[in-house]
Amino acid sequence: MRPEWPRRRTPTSPVWMKDRHVIALAASCPPPQASPARTDRTVQIRRAGRWNNGDQMTGCYLTSLPFEFMRAVADFDPEWSGSYFVPRATVRPPVVLLVQVWPQLDKWKEAHSSPLSDFGVEQNMAAGAFLELMEWLREVLLQDAVFLQESYPDHPLFQDPVFSCPEFAAHSTAIQKAMPVVAEKLRTVLTQQVAAEQLAERRHANLLTVARDLCAKLEEFAQTTCTVTFSPGRGTAAQQTEVMSARQGRRRAAGDAITSAMGPPSAARPQNDLEKQREEHVQVDKEKALDEASDMVTGRSQPPSFRLPRSIGSVQDLMHLWRQGWGDMPSVDSLERDWGTRWRLSEEKTYFSTRKIIVNEVRRRAQLDGLAEGVVARQMDEEWGFSSLDKLFKAIRRSRRSEPVTRALAAT
């Protein structure tokens, strides 16, 4: 039998659902003042404001809105779809109970979804979405009613026969049984997290203890005492040299830690050329002793030798080598600071100079633009398309050669 409802009408649909162009215009907002940079965040902001790449409004329906943006506006985490888990949603109400809530809903949905039906219902996208929403809401209503009825037993809604039938009682029992199971699972996860956190704290404390013991042993090993005897000319003087700390790893700090009890053999000031020459020899021997004592403290008798790795093919990796090191090789900045040019191999001179020019160019641009060196290195990689560093070096050298000509033309 054909259901008795007016033909060519959708009485359950509100008025605002009849014209989807009206709802599209009502959902629009003013154009955002976004940066012209082509980034994903900027694109999402423009799409959220219903504006395309120009100043023309998007002429499509609500499907043009970005999905991640809509979830973020609704206070959902876009990266984790299960962040709002409701335990009672795991128990679905039986069909015999669902059909008692809005009994005509299934008939209307069937009439709307069937294009060849004789019901005479006009198909409408908004009306179909509304019917799907009502179907989902009656399931949520039956799930939440189990707990709401306990808090508000006298509410008029719960006086309906649906909430007093045997099917609802069985559904309520199933939900109440599912809640402790989920709670116990969450409690187990929480216990595991607490145990892992306590284990991490214990390991951290053990590492701190080991580090303190290691520092104490280094202090013991660093307490070195040596005796240096100088014999300039006729005089003989003994000097007691004592280095008390190895934390002062620099040569200057080691020199400060050396105390000398040596003085000129005769008067405080030289009286003739012989005495002056003798004091010069004493000063040379003293500086040599300072260098040897410093090398003894810092453990630096011979400079290390490193070869720049050939696997570096981008400006970002080159800056990482220069500032932080690469593999077993320390940073180039630290080697230059501690050893000067002595750590470089003779056959590495050309290769080192080409890479040094690229590093200097990165730091020059960073200083001019007020940006970090890592940002400038990434920009140069994007600008040159990750080409070889040799091509980049040649381009920098050509630009530097053309700068004086440009300045001269500008001056004239």
Short mmCIF file of C-alpha atoms in Angstrom, two decimals, residues 399-409:
data_model
loop_
_atom_site.label_atom_id
_atom_site.label_comp_id
_atom_site.label_asym_id
_atom_site.label_seq_id
_atom_site.Cartn_x
_atom_site.Cartn_y
_atom_site.Cartn_z
CA SER A 399 78.23 36.20 -9.12
CA ARG A 400 81.11 37.49 -6.99
CA ARG A 401 83.14 38.36 -10.07
CA SER A 402 80.25 40.34 -11.53
CA GLU A 403 79.64 42.34 -8.33
CA PRO A 404 82.55 44.85 -8.84
CA VAL A 405 81.38 45.55 -12.40
CA THR A 406 77.82 46.13 -11.21
CA ARG A 407 79.00 48.47 -8.47
CA ALA A 408 81.16 50.45 -10.92
CA LEU A 409 78.25 50.85 -13.33
#
